[in-house]
Short mmCIF file of C-alpha atoms in Angstrom, two decimals:
data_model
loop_
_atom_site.label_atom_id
_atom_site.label_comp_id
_atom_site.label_asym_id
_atom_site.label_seq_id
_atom_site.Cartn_x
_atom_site.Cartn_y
_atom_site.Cartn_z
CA UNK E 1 -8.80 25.57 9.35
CA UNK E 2 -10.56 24.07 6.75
CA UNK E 3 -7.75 24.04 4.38
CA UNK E 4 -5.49 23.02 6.67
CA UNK E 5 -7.92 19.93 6.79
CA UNK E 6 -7.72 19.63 2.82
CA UNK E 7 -3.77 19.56 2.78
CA UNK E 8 -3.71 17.10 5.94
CA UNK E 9 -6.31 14.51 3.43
CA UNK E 10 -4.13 15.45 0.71
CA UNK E 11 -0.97 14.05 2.55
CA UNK E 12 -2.79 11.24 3.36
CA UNK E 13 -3.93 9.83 -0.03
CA UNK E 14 -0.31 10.69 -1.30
CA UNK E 15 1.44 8.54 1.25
CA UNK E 16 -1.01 6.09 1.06
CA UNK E 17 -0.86 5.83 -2.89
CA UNK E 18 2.55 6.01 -2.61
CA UNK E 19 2.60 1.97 -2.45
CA UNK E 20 1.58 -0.68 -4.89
CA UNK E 21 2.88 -1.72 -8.30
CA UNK E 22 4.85 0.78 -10.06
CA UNK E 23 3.10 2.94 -12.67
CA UNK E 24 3.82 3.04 -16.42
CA UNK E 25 6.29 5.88 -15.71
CA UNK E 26 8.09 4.05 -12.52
CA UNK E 27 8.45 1.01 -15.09
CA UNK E 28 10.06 2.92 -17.82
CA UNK E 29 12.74 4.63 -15.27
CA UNK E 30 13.45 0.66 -13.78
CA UNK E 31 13.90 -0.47 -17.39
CA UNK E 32 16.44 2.56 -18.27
CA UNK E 33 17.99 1.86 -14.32
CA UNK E 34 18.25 -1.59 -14.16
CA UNK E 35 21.45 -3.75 -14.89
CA UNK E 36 24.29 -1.85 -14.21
CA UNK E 37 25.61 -2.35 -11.11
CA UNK E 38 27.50 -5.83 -11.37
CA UNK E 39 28.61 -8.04 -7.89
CA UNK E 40 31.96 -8.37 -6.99
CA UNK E 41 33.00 -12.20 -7.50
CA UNK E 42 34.36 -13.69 -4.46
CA UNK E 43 34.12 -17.36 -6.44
CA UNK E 44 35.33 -19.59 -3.60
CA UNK E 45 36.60 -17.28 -1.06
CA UNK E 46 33.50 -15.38 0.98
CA UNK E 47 32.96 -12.18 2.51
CA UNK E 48 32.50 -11.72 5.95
CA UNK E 49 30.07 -9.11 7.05
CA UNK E 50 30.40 -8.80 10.33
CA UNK E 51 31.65 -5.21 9.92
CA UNK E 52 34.66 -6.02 8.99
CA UNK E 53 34.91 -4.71 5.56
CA UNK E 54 33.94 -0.94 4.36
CA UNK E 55 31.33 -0.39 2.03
CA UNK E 56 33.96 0.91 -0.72
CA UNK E 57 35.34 -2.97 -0.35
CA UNK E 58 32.05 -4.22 -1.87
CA UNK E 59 29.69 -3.94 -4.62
CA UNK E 60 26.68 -5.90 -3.25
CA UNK E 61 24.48 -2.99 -2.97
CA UNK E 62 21.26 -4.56 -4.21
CA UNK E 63 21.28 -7.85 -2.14
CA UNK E 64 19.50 -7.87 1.35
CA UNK E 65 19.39 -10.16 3.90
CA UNK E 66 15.84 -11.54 5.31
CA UNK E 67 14.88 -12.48 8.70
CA UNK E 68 11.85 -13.12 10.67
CA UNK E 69 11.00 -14.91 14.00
CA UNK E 70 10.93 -18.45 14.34
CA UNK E 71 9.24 -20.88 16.54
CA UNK E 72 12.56 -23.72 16.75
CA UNK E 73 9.79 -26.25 18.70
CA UNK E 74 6.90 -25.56 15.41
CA UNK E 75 9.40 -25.41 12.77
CA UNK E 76 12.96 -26.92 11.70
CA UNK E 77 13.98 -24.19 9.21
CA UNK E 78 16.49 -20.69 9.11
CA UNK E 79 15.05 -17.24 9.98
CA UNK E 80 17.36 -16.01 7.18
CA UNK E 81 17.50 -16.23 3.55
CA UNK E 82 19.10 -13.65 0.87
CA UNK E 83 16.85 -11.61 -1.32
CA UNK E 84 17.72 -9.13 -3.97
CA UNK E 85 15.93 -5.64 -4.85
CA UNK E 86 14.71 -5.71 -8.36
CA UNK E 87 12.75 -2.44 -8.22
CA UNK E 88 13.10 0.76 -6.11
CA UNK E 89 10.17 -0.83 -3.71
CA UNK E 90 10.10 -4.83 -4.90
CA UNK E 91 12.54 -7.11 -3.07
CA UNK E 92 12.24 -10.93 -4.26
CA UNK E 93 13.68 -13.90 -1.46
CA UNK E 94 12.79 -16.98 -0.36
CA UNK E 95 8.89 -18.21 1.44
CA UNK E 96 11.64 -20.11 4.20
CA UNK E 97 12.07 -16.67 6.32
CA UNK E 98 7.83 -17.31 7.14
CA UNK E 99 6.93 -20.91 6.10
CA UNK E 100 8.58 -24.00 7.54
CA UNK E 101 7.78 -27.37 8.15
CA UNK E 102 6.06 -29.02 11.82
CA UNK E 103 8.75 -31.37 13.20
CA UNK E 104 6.38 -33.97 13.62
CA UNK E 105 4.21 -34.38 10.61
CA UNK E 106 5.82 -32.63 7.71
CA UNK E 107 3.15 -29.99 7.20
CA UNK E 108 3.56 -26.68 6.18
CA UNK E 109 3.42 -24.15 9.56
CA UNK E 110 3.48 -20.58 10.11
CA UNK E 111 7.06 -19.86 11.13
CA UNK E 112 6.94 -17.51 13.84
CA UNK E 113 4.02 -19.11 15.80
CA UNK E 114 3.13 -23.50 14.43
CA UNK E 115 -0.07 -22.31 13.18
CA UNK E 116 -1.44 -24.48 10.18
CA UNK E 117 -0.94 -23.13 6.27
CA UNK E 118 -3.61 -24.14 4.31
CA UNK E 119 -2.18 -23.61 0.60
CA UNK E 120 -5.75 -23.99 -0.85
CA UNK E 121 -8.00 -22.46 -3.50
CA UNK E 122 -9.49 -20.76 -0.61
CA UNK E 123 -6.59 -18.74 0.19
CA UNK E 124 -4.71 -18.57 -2.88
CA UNK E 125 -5.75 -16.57 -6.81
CA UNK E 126 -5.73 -18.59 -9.63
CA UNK E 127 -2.01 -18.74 -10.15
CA UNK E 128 -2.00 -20.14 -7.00
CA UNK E 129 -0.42 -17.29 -4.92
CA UNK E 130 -0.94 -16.44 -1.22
CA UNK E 131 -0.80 -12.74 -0.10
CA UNK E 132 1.13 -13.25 3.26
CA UNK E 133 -0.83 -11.75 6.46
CA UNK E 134 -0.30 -8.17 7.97
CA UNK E 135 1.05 -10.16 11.59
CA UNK E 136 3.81 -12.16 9.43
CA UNK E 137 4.68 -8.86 7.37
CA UNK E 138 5.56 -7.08 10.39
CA UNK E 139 8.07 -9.72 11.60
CA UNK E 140 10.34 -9.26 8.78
CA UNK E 141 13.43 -7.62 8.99
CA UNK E 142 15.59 -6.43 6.06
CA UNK E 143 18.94 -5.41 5.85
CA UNK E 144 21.23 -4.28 3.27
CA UNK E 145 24.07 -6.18 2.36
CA UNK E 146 26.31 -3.29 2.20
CA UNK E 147 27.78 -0.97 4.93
CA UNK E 148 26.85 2.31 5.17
CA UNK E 149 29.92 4.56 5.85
CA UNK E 150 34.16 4.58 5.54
CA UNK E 151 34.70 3.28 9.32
CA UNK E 152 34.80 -0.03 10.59
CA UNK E 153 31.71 1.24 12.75
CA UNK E 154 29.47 2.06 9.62
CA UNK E 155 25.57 0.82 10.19
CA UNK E 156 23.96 -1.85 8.00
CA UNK E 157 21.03 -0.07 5.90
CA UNK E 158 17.24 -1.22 6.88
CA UNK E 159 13.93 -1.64 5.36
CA UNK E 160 10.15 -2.07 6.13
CA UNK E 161 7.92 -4.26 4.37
CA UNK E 162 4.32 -2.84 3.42
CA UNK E 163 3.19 -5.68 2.05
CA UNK E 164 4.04 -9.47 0.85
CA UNK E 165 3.10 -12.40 -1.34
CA UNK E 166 4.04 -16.23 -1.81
CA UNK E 167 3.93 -16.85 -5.11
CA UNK E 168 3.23 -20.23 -6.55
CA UNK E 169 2.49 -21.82 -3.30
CA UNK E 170 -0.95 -23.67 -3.99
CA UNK E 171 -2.03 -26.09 -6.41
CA UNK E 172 1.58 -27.98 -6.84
CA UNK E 173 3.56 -31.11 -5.87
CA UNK E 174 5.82 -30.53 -2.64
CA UNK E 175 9.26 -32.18 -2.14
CA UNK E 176 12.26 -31.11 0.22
CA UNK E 177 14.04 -29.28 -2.97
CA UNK E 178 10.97 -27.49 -3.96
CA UNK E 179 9.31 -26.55 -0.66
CA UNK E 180 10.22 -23.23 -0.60
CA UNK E 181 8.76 -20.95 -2.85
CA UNK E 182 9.76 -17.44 -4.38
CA UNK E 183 8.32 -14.60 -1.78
CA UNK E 184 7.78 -10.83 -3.08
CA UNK E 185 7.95 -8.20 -0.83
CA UNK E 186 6.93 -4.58 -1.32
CA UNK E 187 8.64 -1.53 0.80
CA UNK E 188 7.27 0.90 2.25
CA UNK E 189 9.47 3.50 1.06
CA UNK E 190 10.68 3.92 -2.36
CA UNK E 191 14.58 3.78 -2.26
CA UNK E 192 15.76 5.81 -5.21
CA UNK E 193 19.85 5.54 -5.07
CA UNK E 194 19.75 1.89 -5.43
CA UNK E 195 20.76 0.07 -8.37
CA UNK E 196 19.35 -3.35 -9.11
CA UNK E 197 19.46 -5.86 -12.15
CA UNK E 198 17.16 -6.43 -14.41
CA UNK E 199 15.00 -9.47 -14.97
CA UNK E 200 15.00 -11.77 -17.78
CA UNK E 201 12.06 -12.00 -19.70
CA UNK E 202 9.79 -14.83 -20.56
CA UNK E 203 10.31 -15.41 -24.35
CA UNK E 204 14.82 -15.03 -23.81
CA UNK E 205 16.41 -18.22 -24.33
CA UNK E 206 18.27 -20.09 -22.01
CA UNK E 207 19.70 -22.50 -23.37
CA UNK E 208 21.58 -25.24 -21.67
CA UNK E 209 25.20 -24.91 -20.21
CA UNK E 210 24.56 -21.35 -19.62
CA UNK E 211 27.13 -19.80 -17.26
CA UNK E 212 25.55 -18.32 -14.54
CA UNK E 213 26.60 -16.80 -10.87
CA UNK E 214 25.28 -18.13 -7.69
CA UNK E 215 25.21 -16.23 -5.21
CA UNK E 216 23.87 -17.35 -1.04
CA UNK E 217 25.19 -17.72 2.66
CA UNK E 218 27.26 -19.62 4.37
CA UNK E 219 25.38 -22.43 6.78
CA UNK E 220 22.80 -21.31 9.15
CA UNK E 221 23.31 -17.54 9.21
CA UNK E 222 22.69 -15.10 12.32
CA UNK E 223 21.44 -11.19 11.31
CA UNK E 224 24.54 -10.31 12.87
CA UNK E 225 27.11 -12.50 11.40
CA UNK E 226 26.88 -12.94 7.77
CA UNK E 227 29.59 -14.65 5.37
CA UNK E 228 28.50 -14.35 1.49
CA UNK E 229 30.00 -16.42 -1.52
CA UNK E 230 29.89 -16.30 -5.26
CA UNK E 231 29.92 -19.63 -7.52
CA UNK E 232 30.42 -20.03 -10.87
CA UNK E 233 28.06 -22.46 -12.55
CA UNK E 234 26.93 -23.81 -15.39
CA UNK E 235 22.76 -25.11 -15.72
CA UNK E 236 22.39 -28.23 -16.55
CA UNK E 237 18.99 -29.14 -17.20
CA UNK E 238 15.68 -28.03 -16.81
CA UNK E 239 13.07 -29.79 -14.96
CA UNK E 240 10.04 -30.95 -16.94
CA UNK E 241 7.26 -28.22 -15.90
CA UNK E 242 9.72 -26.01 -16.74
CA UNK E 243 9.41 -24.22 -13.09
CA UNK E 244 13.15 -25.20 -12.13
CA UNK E 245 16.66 -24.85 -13.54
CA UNK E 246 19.06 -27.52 -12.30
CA UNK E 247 22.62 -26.69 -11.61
CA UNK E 248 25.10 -29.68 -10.50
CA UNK E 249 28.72 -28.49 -9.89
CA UNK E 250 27.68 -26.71 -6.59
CA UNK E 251 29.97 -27.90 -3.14
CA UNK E 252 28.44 -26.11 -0.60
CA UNK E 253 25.73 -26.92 1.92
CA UNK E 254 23.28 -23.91 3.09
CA UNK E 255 19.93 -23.35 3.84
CA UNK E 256 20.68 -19.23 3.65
CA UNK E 257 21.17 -20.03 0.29
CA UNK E 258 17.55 -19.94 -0.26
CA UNK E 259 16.92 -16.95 -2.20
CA UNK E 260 20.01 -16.43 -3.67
CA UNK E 261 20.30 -14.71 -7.04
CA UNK E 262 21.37 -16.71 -10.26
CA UNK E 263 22.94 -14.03 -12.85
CA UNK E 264 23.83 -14.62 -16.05
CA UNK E 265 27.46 -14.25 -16.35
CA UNK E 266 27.58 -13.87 -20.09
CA UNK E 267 25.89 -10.19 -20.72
CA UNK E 268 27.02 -6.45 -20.35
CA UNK E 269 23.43 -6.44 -18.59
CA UNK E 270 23.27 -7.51 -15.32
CA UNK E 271 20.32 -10.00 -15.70
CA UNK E 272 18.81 -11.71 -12.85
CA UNK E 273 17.41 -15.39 -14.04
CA UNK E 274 16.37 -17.45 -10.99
CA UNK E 275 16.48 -17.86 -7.49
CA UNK E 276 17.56 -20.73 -5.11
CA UNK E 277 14.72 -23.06 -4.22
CA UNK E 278 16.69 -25.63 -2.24
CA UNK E 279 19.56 -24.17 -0.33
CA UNK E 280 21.15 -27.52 -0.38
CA UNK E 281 24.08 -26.78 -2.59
CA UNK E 282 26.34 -30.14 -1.40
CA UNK E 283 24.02 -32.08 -2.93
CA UNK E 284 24.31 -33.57 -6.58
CA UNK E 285 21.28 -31.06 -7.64
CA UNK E 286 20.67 -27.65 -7.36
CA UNK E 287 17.38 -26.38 -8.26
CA UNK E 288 16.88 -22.68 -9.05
CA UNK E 289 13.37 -21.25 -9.38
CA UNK E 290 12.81 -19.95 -12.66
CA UNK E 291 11.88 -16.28 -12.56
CA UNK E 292 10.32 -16.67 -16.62
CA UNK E 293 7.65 -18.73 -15.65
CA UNK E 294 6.21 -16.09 -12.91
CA UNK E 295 6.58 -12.66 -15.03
CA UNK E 296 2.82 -12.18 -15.29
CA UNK E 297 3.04 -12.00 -11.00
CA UNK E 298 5.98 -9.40 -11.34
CA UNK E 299 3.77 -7.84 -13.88
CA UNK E 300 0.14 -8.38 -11.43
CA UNK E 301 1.47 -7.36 -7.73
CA UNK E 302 4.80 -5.67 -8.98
CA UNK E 303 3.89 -3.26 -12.05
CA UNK E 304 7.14 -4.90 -13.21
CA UNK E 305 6.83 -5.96 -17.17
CA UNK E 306 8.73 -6.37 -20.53
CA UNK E 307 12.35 -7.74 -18.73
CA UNK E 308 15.17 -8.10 -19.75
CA UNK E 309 16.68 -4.88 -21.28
CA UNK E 310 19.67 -6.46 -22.27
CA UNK E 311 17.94 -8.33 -25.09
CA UNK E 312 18.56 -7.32 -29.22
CA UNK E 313 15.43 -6.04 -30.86
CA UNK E 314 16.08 -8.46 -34.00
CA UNK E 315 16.50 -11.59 -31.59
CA UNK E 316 13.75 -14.40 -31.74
CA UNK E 317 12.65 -16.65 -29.53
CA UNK E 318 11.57 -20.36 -28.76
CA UNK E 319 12.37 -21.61 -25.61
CA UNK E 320 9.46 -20.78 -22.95
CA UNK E 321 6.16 -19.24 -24.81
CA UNK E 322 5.12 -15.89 -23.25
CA UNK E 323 1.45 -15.71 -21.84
CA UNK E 324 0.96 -12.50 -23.72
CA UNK E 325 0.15 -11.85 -27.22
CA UNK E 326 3.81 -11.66 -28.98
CA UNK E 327 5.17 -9.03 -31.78
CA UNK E 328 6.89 -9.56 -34.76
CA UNK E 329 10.02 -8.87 -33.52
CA UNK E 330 10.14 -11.72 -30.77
CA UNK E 331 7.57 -14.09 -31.60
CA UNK E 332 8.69 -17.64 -32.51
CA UNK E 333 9.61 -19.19 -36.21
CA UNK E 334 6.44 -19.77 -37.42
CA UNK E 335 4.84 -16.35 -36.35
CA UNK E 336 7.29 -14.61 -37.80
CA UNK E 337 7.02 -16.65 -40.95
CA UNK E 338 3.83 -15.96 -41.59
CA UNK E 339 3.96 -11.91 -40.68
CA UNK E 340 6.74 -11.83 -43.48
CA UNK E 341 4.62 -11.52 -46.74
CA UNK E 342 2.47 -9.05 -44.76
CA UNK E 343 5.72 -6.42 -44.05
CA UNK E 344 8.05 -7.70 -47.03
CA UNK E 345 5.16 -7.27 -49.76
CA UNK E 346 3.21 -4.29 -50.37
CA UNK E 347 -0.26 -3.98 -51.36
CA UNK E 348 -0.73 -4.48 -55.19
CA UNK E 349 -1.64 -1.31 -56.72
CA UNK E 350 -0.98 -1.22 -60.28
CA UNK E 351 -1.89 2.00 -61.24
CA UNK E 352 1.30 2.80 -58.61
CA UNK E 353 4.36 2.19 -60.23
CA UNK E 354 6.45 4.62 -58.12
CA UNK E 355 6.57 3.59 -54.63
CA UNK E 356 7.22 6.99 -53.36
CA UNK E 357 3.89 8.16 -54.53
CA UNK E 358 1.52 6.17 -53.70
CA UNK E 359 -1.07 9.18 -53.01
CA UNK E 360 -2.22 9.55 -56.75
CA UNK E 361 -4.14 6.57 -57.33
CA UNK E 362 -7.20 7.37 -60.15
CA UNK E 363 -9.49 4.60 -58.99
CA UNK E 364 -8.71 4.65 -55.59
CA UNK E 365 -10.41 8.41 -54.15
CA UNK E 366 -13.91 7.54 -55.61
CA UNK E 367 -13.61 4.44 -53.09
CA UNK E 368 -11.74 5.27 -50.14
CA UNK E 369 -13.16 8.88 -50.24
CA UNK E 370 -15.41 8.90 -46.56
CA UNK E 371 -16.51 13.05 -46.46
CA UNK E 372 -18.86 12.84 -49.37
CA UNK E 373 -21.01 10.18 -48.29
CA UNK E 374 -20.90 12.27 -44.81
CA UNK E 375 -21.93 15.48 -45.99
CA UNK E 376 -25.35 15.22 -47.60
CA UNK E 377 -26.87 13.76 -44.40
CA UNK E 378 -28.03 17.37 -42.66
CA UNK E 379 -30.59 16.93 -46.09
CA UNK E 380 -32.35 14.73 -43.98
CA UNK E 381 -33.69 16.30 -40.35
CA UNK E 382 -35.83 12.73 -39.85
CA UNK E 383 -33.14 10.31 -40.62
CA UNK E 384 -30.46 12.28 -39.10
CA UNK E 385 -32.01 12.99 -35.91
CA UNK E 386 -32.90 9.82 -34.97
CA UNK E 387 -29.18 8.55 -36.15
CA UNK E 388 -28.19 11.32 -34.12
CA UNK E 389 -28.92 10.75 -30.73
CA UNK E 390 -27.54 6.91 -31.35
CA UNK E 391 -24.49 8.33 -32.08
CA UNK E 392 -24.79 10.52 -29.12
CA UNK E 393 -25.20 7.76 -26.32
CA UNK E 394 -22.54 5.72 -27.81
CA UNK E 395 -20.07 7.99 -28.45
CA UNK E 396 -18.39 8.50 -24.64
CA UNK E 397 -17.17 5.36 -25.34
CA UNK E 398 -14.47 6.21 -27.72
CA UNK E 399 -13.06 9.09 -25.79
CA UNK E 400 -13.01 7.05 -22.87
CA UNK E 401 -10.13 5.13 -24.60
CA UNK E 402 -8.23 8.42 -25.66
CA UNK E 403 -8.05 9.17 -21.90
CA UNK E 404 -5.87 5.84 -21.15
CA UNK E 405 -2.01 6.81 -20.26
CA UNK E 406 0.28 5.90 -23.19
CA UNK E 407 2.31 2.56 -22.94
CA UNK E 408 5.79 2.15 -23.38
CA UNK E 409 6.42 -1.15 -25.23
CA UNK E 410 9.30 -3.23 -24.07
CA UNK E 411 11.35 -5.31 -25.60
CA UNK E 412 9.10 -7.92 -27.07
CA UNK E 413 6.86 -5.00 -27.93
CA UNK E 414 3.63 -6.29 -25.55
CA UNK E 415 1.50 -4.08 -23.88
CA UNK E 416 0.06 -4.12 -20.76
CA UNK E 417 -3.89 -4.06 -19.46
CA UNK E 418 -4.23 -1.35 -16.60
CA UNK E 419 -5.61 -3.52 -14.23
CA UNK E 420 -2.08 -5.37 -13.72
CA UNK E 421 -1.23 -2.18 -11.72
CA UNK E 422 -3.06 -0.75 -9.63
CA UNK E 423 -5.96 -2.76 -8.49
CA UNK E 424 -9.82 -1.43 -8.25
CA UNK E 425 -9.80 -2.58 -4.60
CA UNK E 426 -6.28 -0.96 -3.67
CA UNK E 427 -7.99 2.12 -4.93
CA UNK E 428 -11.08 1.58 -3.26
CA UNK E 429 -9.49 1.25 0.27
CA UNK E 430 -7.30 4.14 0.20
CA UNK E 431 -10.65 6.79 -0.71
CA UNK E 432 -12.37 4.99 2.11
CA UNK E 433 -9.65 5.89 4.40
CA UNK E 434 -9.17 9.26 3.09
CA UNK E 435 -12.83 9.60 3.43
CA UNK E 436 -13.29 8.45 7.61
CA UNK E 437 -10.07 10.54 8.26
CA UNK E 438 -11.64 13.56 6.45
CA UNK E 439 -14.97 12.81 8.54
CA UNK E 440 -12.95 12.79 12.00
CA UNK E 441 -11.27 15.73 11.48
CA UNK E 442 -14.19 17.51 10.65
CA UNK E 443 -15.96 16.60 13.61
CA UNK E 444 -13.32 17.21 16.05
CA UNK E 445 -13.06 20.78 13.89
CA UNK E 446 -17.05 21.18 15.45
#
């Protein structure tokens, strides 16, 4: 009985550590996964997906559409927006599936029930990102945007959120084209067959009058009655925080579109660049949320880092600075510059003519040499013992680094701290759980 009670807790911790950001290893196997499954372009035309198409018609198998319920007398906004899966448990979207705006004052509401959101400090980290609330989670409804099956009868694919976040929601001006804010959602199962795009990372350059793919819905979209579209585009401009991108030769009008990938067009590497802020695509502006300027919250609540696979090793960049410390392989012009000496140069030796021997050096063993200096000190018991035991209560700390799990550097060769993973306090409530289960069963054992 009692190790029947050991494998039950056992179960337990492993579906509940299940969730959270992806480890080092669950990185590595999105950054080998990611980019190659491309859309099919429908620039113009639409796809229906009201079942009638088969899921060998289409090639949207990483796009999802996101609903939740919606008070229409608290809030003027769609239950709908598209999202897209950028991790085998991460699914990015639109905040306008749980936020909206009170018809009367203009104030940001819960959607499903009116209820006040108060965007503050209080609420929000330091980035200014709100972790959504267990009630709203479990309103949200995701389905694939794909058909599972050969008949005209095939079912739509679902998915169940775990947990959510708003990111960049506090601490910033509001306007109608930047209300809505990018919304992370974690699953609660892993889904292993599914092949996403990768994301672009924080030091690639975007220039200007990059083509791009847009990609939303059709008007005010019903779960059951979906119509999908593909636009080629160009971006125009970038605003000047550098949050948006701003696309202008957009003609259609939809708040579904809120959400909607942005892919660059001009890459073997499917590379996902921004999603739609505004979902007002008639008018002279679209503005496109800037996934480079919210990496380290893919990196925090995610465990996604180092985007952008597609990228060359020898490529530089200047366009956005990245909040980590860059390597010489990425870093901008005047890092670079000044790492050149360092790796073009080598040390003067002159007693080393021959670069492939640089081991026999006659004045350099009587310096460098460590061991001798080391091995008369067991001469002296007093000295040494004394020495000793200081060495002896500080030395855990260097194996305590030799235990960390190796990182894989990415392509602008950073590395990342563990505590962007998996936090102390997701750790912390999963033993305390194991723990009280592993009490009750015990007592109901007695």
């Amino acid at each position: 009985m009692r190790v029947r009670i050991l494998l039950l807790t056992s179960a337990f911790l492993t579906s509940t550590l299940a969730n959270g950001p992806l480890t080092y290893a669950e990185n590595d196997e999105r950054l080998e996964k990611c980019g190659r499954q491309f859309l099919n372009y429908q620039t113009g035309t639409g796809i229906n997906y009201d079942k009638t198409v088969l899921d060998s018609d289409i090639k949207h198998l990483w796009l999802v559409g996101v609903s939740s319920q919606y008070s229409p007398t608290h809030a003027h906004r769609t239950n709908m927006s598209l999202g897209s899966i950028i991790s085998k448990r991460h699914v990015i979207t639109s905040s306008q599936v749980v936020i909206g705006t009170n018809v009367t004052n203009e104030t940001l509401v819960w959607a499903y029930n009116g209820e006040a959101v108060n965007p503050t400090g209080e609420d929000c980290d330091e980035r200014g990102n709100m972790p959504v609330p267990k009630e709203v989670t479990e309103l949200l409804v995701l389905r694939a945007m794909w058909c599972e099956g050969e008949t005209l009868a095939c079912k739509y694919k679902s998915f169940a959120v775990e947990r959510a976040w708003i990111l960049n929601l506090c601490g910033r001006e509001r306007s109608y084209h930047k209300e809505a804010s990018p919304f992370l959602l974690e699953l609660k199962a892993d889904e292993e067959e599914i092949k996403y795009p990768c994301l672009i990372n924080a030091s690639t350059v975007l220039p200007k009058l990059s083509r791009v793919d847009a990609f939303g819905l059709l008007y005010k979209q019903e779960m059951h009655r979906v119509t999908m579209y593909a636009k080629n585009a160009a971006i125009h401009s970038f605003t000047d925080d550098k949050k948006f991108m701003i696309l202008t030769d957009h003609q259609r009008l939809s708040f579904g579109d809120r959400g909607g990938p942005l892919i660059r067009n001009d890459s073997e590497t499917v590379i996902l660049v921004g999603i739609n802020a505004d979902g007002a695509l008639l008018y002279p502006r679209t503005y496109y949320w800037d996934l480079r300027l919210i990496q380290e919250d893919f990196k925090r609540f995610a465990g996604i880092h180092n985007e952008f696979k597609g990228q060359p090793p020898s490529s530089t960049s200047t366009a956005l600075p990245s909040t980590s410390t860059p390597s010489s392989t990425v870093a901008p012009p005047p890092d670079t510059t000044t790492f050149l000496p360092t790796s073009t140069a080598p040390p003067p030796v002159p007693s080393a003519p021959s670069t492939l021997a640089p081991p026999p050096v006659p004045s350099d063993p009587p310096t460098v040499a460590a061991p001798p200096p080391t091995t008369p000190q067991p001469t002296e018991p007093v000295n040494q013992s004394t020495k000793s035991t200081k060495q002896t209560k500080s030395a855990p700390k260097e194996p305590a680094k030799a235990t960390d799990v190796p990182r894989k550097e990415g392509n602008d060769g950073e590395k990342e701290s563990d505590d962007l993973f998996v936090s102390e306090e997701f750790l912390n409530k999963s033993t305390a759980k194991s723990v009280l289960i592993l009490f009750a069963l015990s007592f109901l054992i007695q």
